[in-house]
């Protein structure tokens, strides 16, 4: 399946959205295991629990829109249509990886699906998305840009400067804050005086909405409406997706700072389980079909891992490429 | 080394109630690299604080607190993150004393983790001394292991100027038997002779000190290894004294060749001792590329002991600069 077929399917088929979320979950579980097993070097940041945001965003975005996101970017990359073996390959330092294996887990990029290099510096992608939106404004196209970032990023200068600039220039950009309630090890209430990041939109005179980030339909609808507003020249929107990350912040973090029972409560609102129930209730899937989808997604990740593992390592010569543009 | 840092912080906080510290996840979580273990418990939340992810905000607040009487120590988790706050350090803190005709001092310590070797990729593996070393008013020290981390940090906190203290990430887990207390304090501006030798002076900083020592160990030539310890201001006398003896100078640097700190050191020594040198001063560095991900590539990128020994051996044998390993890839 080409990435365009993947995106078309996401737009037209709800079971395809279910499958995309299952694929991300399977990928992240495997990525985490690879690090725990010591099979790959460095660190990784996984997004189990946040799949509905990635997929809902990809449903709403056009293939020609630009997206910036963070080191927690595997899910967004997959939802946008990157091949899982390319993402896995990057994590493993393989030449088939999206940056040729010299970037690692935090550094994905695929211009064909609209993904700018993922940002490992908190907040950095926010003004960059505003700049991508500036390109469409100057060129007179109706493409838009999307910035995805965390709740912690809402306290860094780049967030405030980026939103202000986008507002006064009426840039076609949608700011999506994935509020998973933690920075690294600090709960949001220890670092942020407001409960809803969305209220910060008021300072920049743009609409701000709180969205259920565990509901893929709610996400795609909210992002779709904000993108429509952006394309119509009405300026940026701040969307806050309430969500939760099941894993620790990164490989090294067991998440011991979380109050007892919190993770379990959030798992009761698992985005994949919610959607499975809904699609079955609404007659779009049978339990058997859902099972087939889960198996297919899991198999694809196993295959992707095999493909990546069996492929060539990045070489010393690869380190020297692309330092300067010709 | 992380325990040595926590000990230095604790000792300074015991000795001076004006010492406070803040940074991201340093209090309740005791630091991403466990460099503040026990400090919140010992000194309480008024003096040991967690911050939001707001480097410009909290570095700026540290400048303000330092200018008005406190002695703050802040942590920049990875030195790269100082990029968003550099104004406060370079353009504000470093100039306050000058711009107040000496009436204000800024006794601020900025600690940051630096360097490659842990597979964190190109945005979390740089050393970035070059961002900070050309700034009058700002001092810069680099730890090379537990003892130097302890001794330099205590001096940095006591200094009445803004001091940046860089801590190689690969060394946090290194353990060594060491002394603490007044006798273990290392003054800023003084280099340490880490190993005595006669044929060549290797000058290193941070994580390259253990590598230079390893290269010197068992080599057929005799190298004096100098741990510069403080890059600004660097110890000119120690350099001249050592090179007067060995007549040869090699810097070992964890940074790209172009603009690396060794260009200052080699140019200084060459300028002072041109006629006395028996070989051109050379620099063993990383290539002018980004830090790669992947264990093997990252180890190839860094000046490892084998490569350092090869370069030094070739210099001694030929009296000329040997080619960099990467010249084949250009
Ligand atoms: C400027 C900067 N400061 C600090 C960090 C270290 N850091 C990486 S992720 C992170 C937490 C970010 O939390 P949030 O924005 O909520 O995103 P999440 O990880 O929850 O997706 C921190 C502090 C960084 N990468 N960049
Ligand atoms: Mg978060």
XYZ file of C-alpha atoms and ligand atoms in Angstrom:
683
model
C 0.000 0.000 0.000
C 1.415 3.380 -0.921
C 1.154 6.127 1.613
C -1.505 7.871 -0.477
C -3.635 4.737 -0.475
C -3.102 4.510 3.275
C -4.232 8.081 3.817
C -7.218 7.695 1.492
C -8.275 4.603 3.437
C -7.960 6.421 6.727
C -10.213 9.149 5.401
C -12.881 6.822 4.064
C -12.833 3.794 6.337
C -13.281 3.646 10.081
C -11.983 0.069 10.314
C -8.811 1.374 8.642
C -8.466 3.832 11.533
C -8.852 0.969 13.932
C -6.156 -0.926 12.113
C -3.824 2.069 12.118
C -4.172 2.384 15.894
C -3.534 -1.343 16.377
C -0.456 -1.039 14.205
C 0.939 1.810 16.287
C 0.308 -0.073 19.527
C 2.043 -3.181 18.202
C 4.931 -1.089 16.927
C 5.429 0.758 20.196
C 5.237 -2.411 22.286
C 7.896 -3.922 20.092
C 10.082 -0.787 20.067
C 9.998 -0.671 23.828
C 10.858 -4.356 24.083
C 13.826 -3.930 21.766
C 15.297 -1.305 24.053
C 14.568 -3.307 27.180
C 16.163 -6.357 25.653
C 19.205 -4.229 24.922
C 18.938 -4.989 21.229
C 19.187 -1.347 20.274
C 21.303 1.532 21.467
C 20.270 4.792 23.096
C 16.780 5.701 24.201
C 13.214 5.781 22.915
C 9.948 7.483 23.784
C 6.838 5.477 23.034
C 3.220 6.561 22.728
C 1.005 3.675 23.851
C -2.306 5.210 24.930
C -2.009 8.172 22.562
C -2.785 6.374 19.294
C -6.099 8.129 18.692
C -4.357 11.502 18.450
C -1.915 10.286 15.803
C -4.563 8.571 13.721
C -7.251 11.249 14.125
C -4.726 13.863 13.031
C -3.706 11.820 9.988
C -7.362 11.320 9.019
C -7.935 15.050 8.958
C -4.676 16.198 7.371
C -4.078 16.313 3.658
C -1.036 14.585 2.249
C 0.286 18.005 1.249
C -0.010 19.534 4.712
C 3.158 19.811 6.772
C 3.464 18.238 10.197
C 5.953 18.846 12.999
C 6.107 16.612 16.034
C 8.508 15.453 18.719
C 10.863 12.693 19.839
C 7.649 10.838 20.742
C 6.934 10.551 17.050
C 6.689 6.916 15.976
C 2.888 6.950 16.116
C 2.531 10.130 14.088
C 4.991 8.892 11.488
C 3.139 5.603 11.072
C -0.271 7.262 10.986
C 0.919 9.657 8.300
C 1.879 6.660 6.207
C 5.534 5.935 6.854
C 6.432 2.309 6.365
C 6.922 0.566 9.738
C 10.159 -1.020 8.545
C 11.522 2.451 7.801
C 10.684 3.669 11.305
C 11.979 0.448 12.862
C 15.077 0.664 10.684
C 15.865 4.120 12.023
C 15.539 2.914 15.599
C 17.934 0.103 14.786
C 20.475 2.276 12.969
C 19.814 0.709 9.578
C 20.312 2.249 6.155
C 16.627 1.716 5.324
C 15.746 3.945 8.293
C 14.054 7.223 7.534
C 17.249 9.180 8.198
C 19.435 6.381 6.907
C 20.061 5.067 10.418
C 22.219 7.952 11.633
C 19.350 9.681 13.464
C 17.879 7.117 15.852
C 14.472 6.876 17.521
C 14.047 10.599 18.148
C 14.833 11.623 14.580
C 12.336 10.621 11.933
C 11.568 12.477 8.732
C 9.615 11.761 5.579
C 8.908 14.676 3.341
C 6.619 12.653 1.060
C 4.104 12.185 3.888
C 4.555 15.758 5.113
C 6.659 14.972 8.157
C 9.420 17.492 8.821
C 12.361 16.232 10.896
C 10.986 15.373 14.330
C 12.200 17.660 17.089
C 14.127 16.432 20.111
C 14.170 19.901 21.643
C 10.950 20.681 23.490
C 8.825 23.298 21.745
C 11.092 23.707 18.740
C 8.557 22.360 16.264
C 5.895 24.907 17.184
C 7.305 28.011 15.444
C 8.612 25.823 12.631
C 5.051 24.715 11.862
C 4.045 28.379 11.816
C 6.777 28.899 9.229
C 5.542 26.016 7.097
C 2.119 27.668 7.205
C 3.742 30.920 6.142
C 4.944 29.193 2.975
C 1.362 28.323 2.000
C 0.201 31.810 2.851
C 2.905 33.477 0.757
C 2.467 31.057 -2.124
C -1.322 31.329 -1.988
C -1.999 27.588 -1.646
C -4.537 26.251 0.801
C -2.237 23.758 2.448
C -1.911 24.010 6.191
C 0.529 22.991 8.877
C 0.087 21.023 12.078
C 2.313 21.180 15.145
C 2.070 18.359 17.666
C 3.694 18.848 21.059
C 3.235 17.896 24.693
C 1.691 19.572 27.703
C 5.162 20.318 29.019
C 5.957 22.245 25.864
C 3.213 24.739 26.673
C 5.584 26.303 29.211
C 8.444 27.054 26.877
C 8.914 30.360 25.117
C 8.680 28.837 21.653
C 5.047 27.886 22.346
C 4.044 31.423 23.248
C 6.075 33.109 20.538
C 4.919 30.624 17.919
C 1.238 31.013 18.768
C 1.430 34.776 18.926
C 3.158 35.027 15.578
C 0.704 32.634 13.946
C -2.197 34.653 15.341
C -1.055 38.092 14.226
C -0.130 36.782 10.776
C -3.283 34.634 10.597
C -1.243 31.642 9.543
C -2.939 28.414 8.453
C -1.672 26.249 11.267
C -3.251 23.986 13.859
C -1.484 23.610 17.188
C -2.189 20.248 18.763
C -1.138 19.855 22.362
C -1.092 16.203 23.403
C -1.782 16.595 27.072
C -0.654 13.251 28.479
C -0.451 14.904 31.903
C 3.285 14.543 32.409
C 6.493 16.132 31.248
C 9.294 13.739 32.036
C 8.605 12.895 35.668
C 6.538 15.903 36.744
C 2.766 15.889 36.733
C 1.292 18.820 34.866
C -0.137 20.491 37.977
C 3.382 20.914 39.376
C 4.533 22.858 36.345
C 1.455 24.488 34.866
C -1.015 26.722 36.725
C -3.952 26.109 34.384
C -5.695 22.778 34.110
C -6.578 23.177 30.453
C -3.788 24.228 28.113
C -6.550 25.218 25.670
C -7.330 28.341 27.716
C -3.979 29.764 26.668
C -5.466 30.348 23.224
C -7.276 33.337 24.717
C -4.012 35.259 25.059
C -3.453 34.925 21.346
C -7.045 35.542 20.343
C -7.459 32.203 18.649
C -10.017 29.465 19.282
C -8.932 26.904 21.872
C -10.726 23.616 22.398
C -10.363 20.693 24.741
C -10.809 17.408 22.877
C -11.135 13.826 24.089
C -7.824 12.471 22.874
C -8.910 8.866 23.453
C -11.636 9.141 20.817
C -10.257 8.990 17.300
C -13.468 10.314 15.770
C -13.502 13.304 18.108
C -9.865 14.024 17.259
C -10.349 13.839 13.509
C -13.441 16.009 13.690
C -11.741 18.690 15.769
C -8.590 18.715 13.658
C -10.677 18.722 10.489
C -12.640 21.774 11.632
C -9.488 23.616 12.661
C -7.834 22.818 9.337
C -10.892 24.032 7.441
C -10.691 27.292 9.349
C -6.996 27.558 8.592
C -7.467 26.885 4.879
C -10.203 29.506 4.749
C -7.700 32.125 5.894
C -9.195 32.505 9.357
C -5.991 31.730 11.198
C -4.677 29.258 13.757
C -6.423 27.124 16.372
C -5.140 25.535 19.560
C -6.487 22.048 20.258
C -5.758 20.258 23.477
C -6.053 16.484 23.356
C -6.542 14.974 26.791
C -4.658 11.713 26.765
C -2.203 9.567 28.692
C 1.026 7.737 28.015
C 1.026 4.204 29.344
C 4.793 3.783 29.293
C 7.350 5.834 31.178
C 8.737 8.972 29.591
C 11.622 7.135 27.966
C 13.383 3.828 28.093
C 14.996 4.579 31.442
C 11.774 5.522 33.209
C 9.506 3.020 34.973
C 6.957 5.766 35.724
C 7.112 5.318 39.487
C 5.954 8.911 40.102
C 2.402 8.164 38.998
C -0.253 7.902 41.692
C -1.527 4.420 42.241
C -4.470 3.474 40.070
C -4.047 6.348 37.610
C -2.664 4.216 34.805
C -5.370 1.612 35.337
C -8.100 4.273 35.222
C -6.769 5.596 31.949
C -6.511 2.112 30.510
C -10.241 1.829 31.035
C -10.473 4.555 28.429
C -8.091 2.901 26.032
C -8.480 4.487 22.587
C -8.247 1.172 20.776
C -10.746 -0.598 23.022
C -13.177 2.337 22.839
C -13.100 2.308 19.068
C -13.405 -1.463 18.785
C -16.560 -1.417 20.909
C -17.991 1.490 18.985
C -17.396 -0.006 15.551
C -18.890 -3.307 16.615
C -21.901 -1.581 18.189
C -22.455 0.500 15.103
C -22.218 -2.543 12.871
C -19.044 -1.531 11.041
C -17.032 -4.476 12.345
C -17.737 -7.924 13.671
C -15.615 -9.211 16.533
C -14.045 -11.665 14.077
C -13.124 -8.877 11.685
C -11.691 -6.882 14.552
C -9.588 -9.887 15.520
C -8.371 -10.250 11.955
C -7.393 -6.598 11.896
C -5.452 -6.966 15.143
C -3.637 -10.019 13.819
C -2.842 -8.321 10.543
C -1.460 -5.249 12.286
C 0.635 -7.352 14.633
C 1.961 -9.410 11.745
C 2.907 -6.314 9.819
C 5.023 -5.144 12.723
C 6.706 -8.520 13.068
C 7.514 -8.407 9.361
C 8.701 -4.831 9.607
C 11.045 -5.785 12.396
C 12.363 -8.722 10.414
C 12.899 -6.572 7.368
C 14.687 -3.926 9.398
C 16.773 -6.381 11.399
C 17.892 -8.184 8.280
C 18.897 -5.023 6.458
C 22.230 -3.275 6.177
C 23.650 -1.201 9.030
C 24.419 2.468 8.481
C 28.085 2.813 7.555
C 30.837 5.185 8.526
C 30.571 6.819 5.102
C 26.890 7.535 5.832
C 27.878 9.816 8.710
C 29.480 12.203 6.257
C 26.501 12.694 4.006
C 24.121 15.631 3.919
C 26.065 17.944 6.190
C 25.773 20.728 3.617
C 23.344 21.037 0.752
C 25.036 21.005 -2.636
C 30.418 10.787 39.245
C 26.739 11.602 39.826
C 27.213 10.936 43.548
C 30.229 13.228 43.632
C 28.125 15.990 42.132
C 25.335 15.485 44.641
C 27.949 15.558 47.416
C 29.458 18.824 46.149
C 26.006 20.389 45.975
C 25.152 19.190 49.469
C 28.440 20.433 50.922
C 28.025 23.898 49.425
C 24.381 24.067 50.497
C 25.352 23.152 54.042
C 28.031 25.801 54.084
C 26.039 28.658 52.589
C 22.276 29.217 53.009
C 22.275 31.399 49.905
C 22.972 28.419 47.684
C 19.742 27.261 46.060
C 19.172 25.033 43.086
C 16.589 24.419 40.435
C 16.052 22.635 37.152
C 13.803 20.140 35.413
C 13.003 17.105 37.542
C 15.925 17.712 39.882
C 13.981 17.858 43.148
C 11.335 15.143 43.532
C 12.918 12.875 40.914
C 16.467 13.729 42.088
C 17.656 14.561 38.588
C 17.468 12.684 35.308
C 21.072 11.631 35.922
C 20.593 11.302 39.686
C 22.916 14.200 40.393
C 20.759 15.636 43.162
C 19.995 12.520 45.174
C 18.851 13.393 48.694
C 18.997 17.166 48.250
C 15.284 17.897 48.400
C 15.065 15.844 51.557
C 18.025 17.592 53.167
C 17.335 21.169 52.137
C 13.608 21.375 51.473
C 11.490 22.772 48.667
C 12.398 26.411 49.276
C 15.983 25.758 48.210
C 15.640 22.762 45.884
C 13.022 23.237 43.187
C 11.629 21.636 40.109
C 10.932 23.945 37.194
C 8.644 23.759 34.210
C 10.304 23.163 30.831
C 11.240 26.826 30.596
C 14.998 27.186 30.267
C 14.891 30.859 29.345
C 12.604 31.501 32.279
C 14.534 29.652 34.924
C 18.009 30.613 33.715
C 16.827 34.208 33.659
C 15.386 33.829 37.151
C 18.729 32.449 38.299
C 20.453 35.523 36.887
C 18.059 37.730 38.786
C 18.464 35.782 42.009
C 22.245 35.788 41.650
C 22.390 39.514 40.963
C 20.392 40.252 44.106
C 22.149 38.091 46.639
C 21.582 34.374 46.210
C 24.011 31.849 44.798
C 21.873 29.711 42.486
C 22.927 26.492 40.816
C 20.799 25.470 37.892
C 20.771 22.334 35.842
C 20.382 22.222 32.079
C 19.548 18.565 31.584
C 21.304 18.314 28.215
C 23.544 21.253 27.346
C 21.765 21.576 23.985
C 18.728 22.985 25.818
C 20.704 26.064 26.739
C 20.176 27.145 23.160
C 16.797 28.593 24.082
C 18.296 30.470 27.060
C 21.680 31.589 25.819
C 20.802 35.270 25.904
C 20.402 35.177 29.673
C 23.823 33.624 30.120
C 26.005 35.243 27.488
C 24.389 38.598 26.935
C 22.949 39.265 30.391
C 24.735 37.351 33.166
C 28.230 37.647 31.717
C 27.883 41.418 31.366
C 26.100 42.502 34.548
C 29.287 43.112 36.509
C 30.659 45.285 33.732
C 27.390 47.095 33.180
C 27.006 47.895 36.877
C 30.533 49.299 37.239
C 31.322 46.368 39.425
C 28.458 46.953 41.853
C 26.665 43.734 40.893
C 28.063 40.240 40.885
C 26.343 37.211 39.373
C 27.474 34.168 41.365
C 25.577 31.743 39.187
C 26.488 28.155 38.367
C 25.001 26.527 35.311
C 25.503 22.770 35.203
C 24.865 20.850 32.014
C 25.425 17.321 30.771
C 27.479 17.035 27.597
C 28.833 14.670 25.040
C 28.323 11.553 22.987
C 28.572 7.865 23.691
C 25.115 6.964 24.922
C 23.264 6.740 21.633
C 21.091 9.799 22.161
C 21.402 11.081 18.597
C 22.676 14.355 17.221
C 20.488 16.719 19.274
C 21.492 15.214 22.611
C 25.180 14.378 22.178
C 27.119 17.580 21.649
C 29.652 19.202 23.988
C 29.105 22.792 22.807
C 31.999 24.388 24.700
C 32.300 26.532 21.605
C 28.953 28.174 22.345
C 30.324 29.369 25.642
C 34.046 29.824 25.517
C 34.451 33.086 23.679
C 32.594 35.177 26.215
C 34.437 37.511 28.585
C 32.777 37.483 31.978
C 31.823 33.824 31.781
C 33.919 30.987 33.163
C 33.795 27.444 31.896
C 34.896 24.239 33.611
C 34.584 20.642 32.472
C 34.526 17.574 34.728
C 36.633 14.564 33.800
C 35.517 12.177 36.541
C 34.178 12.049 40.092
C 36.988 13.926 41.819
C 37.165 16.765 39.336
C 33.371 17.053 39.210
C 33.312 17.446 42.976
C 36.233 19.811 43.257
C 35.364 22.048 40.330
C 31.691 22.290 41.179
C 32.432 23.504 44.676
C 34.672 26.236 43.267
C 32.138 27.132 40.616
C 29.481 27.683 43.262
C 31.825 29.836 45.359
C 32.966 31.920 42.418
C 31.453 35.388 42.139
C 31.037 35.095 38.380
C 28.707 33.079 36.229
C 30.362 29.697 35.726
C 29.282 26.974 33.349
C 30.154 23.512 34.553
C 29.972 20.803 31.906
C 29.569 17.175 32.908
C 30.211 14.420 30.368
C 27.170 12.162 30.359
C 29.197 9.017 29.801
C 31.012 9.667 33.069
C 27.987 9.930 35.372
C 28.092 6.205 36.035
C 31.882 6.141 36.582
C 32.875 5.307 40.122
C 36.090 6.025 41.940
C 37.359 6.220 45.468
C 37.730 9.912 46.273
C 38.090 12.444 49.049
C 35.514 15.114 49.758
C 35.820 18.220 51.902
C 37.927 21.381 51.663
C 41.056 19.578 50.529
C 39.214 18.168 47.536
C 38.177 21.588 46.226
C 39.852 22.335 42.891
C 40.432 26.001 42.074
C 39.107 27.292 38.766
C 41.761 28.239 36.251
C 44.175 25.493 37.254
C 45.003 22.498 35.109
C 45.968 19.135 36.585
C 48.801 16.941 35.435
C 46.950 13.647 35.170
C 50.071 11.762 34.138
C 53.684 12.824 33.876
C 55.672 12.202 30.733
C 58.587 13.429 28.653
C 57.963 13.114 24.914
C 54.647 14.821 24.249
C 51.978 16.812 26.091
C 48.407 15.648 25.593
C 45.903 18.282 26.662
C 42.370 17.026 27.178
C 39.040 18.032 28.682
C 36.123 16.076 30.064
C 35.545 12.584 28.737
C 38.679 12.873 26.609
C 40.872 12.870 29.720
C 40.293 9.179 30.441
C 40.735 8.476 26.720
C 44.040 10.357 26.569
C 45.239 8.532 29.672
C 44.275 5.201 28.155
C 46.147 6.124 24.964
C 49.248 7.022 26.971
C 49.123 3.837 29.029
C 51.435 1.250 27.539
C 52.493 3.422 24.572
C 56.140 3.181 23.485
C 56.493 6.921 24.019
C 56.045 8.857 27.229
C 53.112 11.265 27.298
C 52.307 13.909 29.852
C 48.524 14.181 30.104
C 47.098 17.501 31.203
C 43.487 17.738 32.294
C 42.761 21.358 31.519
C 39.760 21.316 33.938
C 38.904 24.963 33.338
C 38.672 26.150 29.760
C 37.939 29.764 30.644
C 40.278 30.973 31.954
C 42.713 28.237 30.975
C 45.968 27.561 32.774
C 48.596 29.095 30.512
C 51.475 28.426 32.870
C 50.762 24.737 33.152
C 50.665 24.443 29.372
C 53.903 26.317 28.818
C 55.647 24.426 31.574
C 54.693 21.039 30.206
C 55.439 21.816 26.585
C 58.773 23.369 27.562
C 59.646 19.900 28.769
C 58.106 17.743 26.010
C 58.407 20.120 23.017
C 55.306 18.601 21.477
C 51.637 19.415 21.950
C 48.531 17.435 21.087
C 45.009 18.442 22.084
C 42.360 15.747 22.436
C 38.910 17.186 21.876
C 35.370 15.932 21.790
C 34.111 18.409 19.266
C 34.205 18.991 15.522
C 37.618 20.054 14.219
C 36.574 23.459 12.977
C 36.424 25.980 15.796
C 37.090 23.445 18.554
C 38.674 24.651 21.804
C 42.040 23.186 20.832
C 42.460 25.852 18.169
C 42.833 28.412 20.960
C 45.217 26.217 22.951
C 47.460 25.280 20.031
C 47.561 28.824 18.735
C 48.513 30.139 22.162
C 51.306 27.623 22.712
C 52.617 27.925 19.151
C 52.689 31.680 19.504
C 54.661 31.532 22.729
C 57.027 28.677 21.947
C 57.302 28.526 18.165
C 61.049 28.103 17.999
C 61.228 25.512 20.732
C 58.747 23.016 19.331
C 59.998 19.851 17.709
C 56.767 19.138 15.869
C 53.720 21.117 14.836
C 51.018 21.193 17.536
C 48.223 18.903 16.406
C 44.603 18.433 17.340
C 42.857 15.096 17.683
C 39.152 15.835 17.296
C 35.899 14.612 15.827
C 35.159 15.235 12.170
C 33.066 18.228 11.062
C 29.837 16.236 11.076
C 26.878 15.602 13.393
C 27.102 13.009 16.136
C 25.735 9.837 14.556
C 23.322 7.417 16.183
C 24.401 3.774 16.398
C 26.983 2.370 18.763
C 29.716 1.634 16.271
C 29.353 4.855 14.345
C 29.331 6.877 17.532
C 32.501 5.176 18.757
C 34.140 5.805 15.399
C 33.112 9.453 15.610
C 34.763 9.979 19.007
C 38.557 10.111 19.450
C 39.057 6.701 21.035
C 42.283 5.702 22.813
C 43.521 3.644 19.863
C 43.129 6.519 17.442
C 44.710 8.993 19.837
C 47.705 6.679 20.239
C 47.985 6.283 16.478
C 47.965 10.030 15.906
C 50.506 10.709 18.634
C 52.733 7.848 17.487
C 52.706 9.127 13.919
C 53.500 12.658 15.048
C 56.463 11.452 17.070
C 57.729 9.305 14.248
C 57.382 11.753 11.364
C 57.373 15.163 13.020
C 54.417 16.052 10.825
C 50.692 16.217 11.252
C 49.260 12.791 10.453
C 46.093 12.710 8.343
C 42.737 12.665 10.154
C 41.014 9.293 9.902
C 38.132 10.818 7.999
C 40.131 12.240 5.150
C 39.272 9.085 3.184
C 35.588 9.986 3.478
C 35.794 13.477 2.136
C 14.321 22.663 25.554
C 14.269 21.304 26.154
N 14.243 21.182 27.495
C 14.180 19.964 28.060
C 14.161 18.837 27.298
C 14.143 17.465 27.965
N 12.851 16.848 27.793
C 12.607 16.009 26.784
S 11.029 15.502 26.741
C 10.650 16.394 28.108
C 9.249 16.363 28.628
C 8.308 16.922 27.640
O 7.016 16.801 28.092
P 5.794 17.102 27.149
O 5.985 18.353 26.402
O 4.580 16.993 27.970
O 5.827 15.930 26.064
P 5.693 14.368 26.266
O 7.082 13.850 26.472
O 4.783 14.122 27.411
O 5.155 13.836 24.983
C 11.756 17.084 28.578
C 11.779 17.925 29.768
C 14.221 18.999 25.895
N 14.239 17.954 25.062
N 14.268 20.240 25.356
Mg 3.433 15.335 28.340
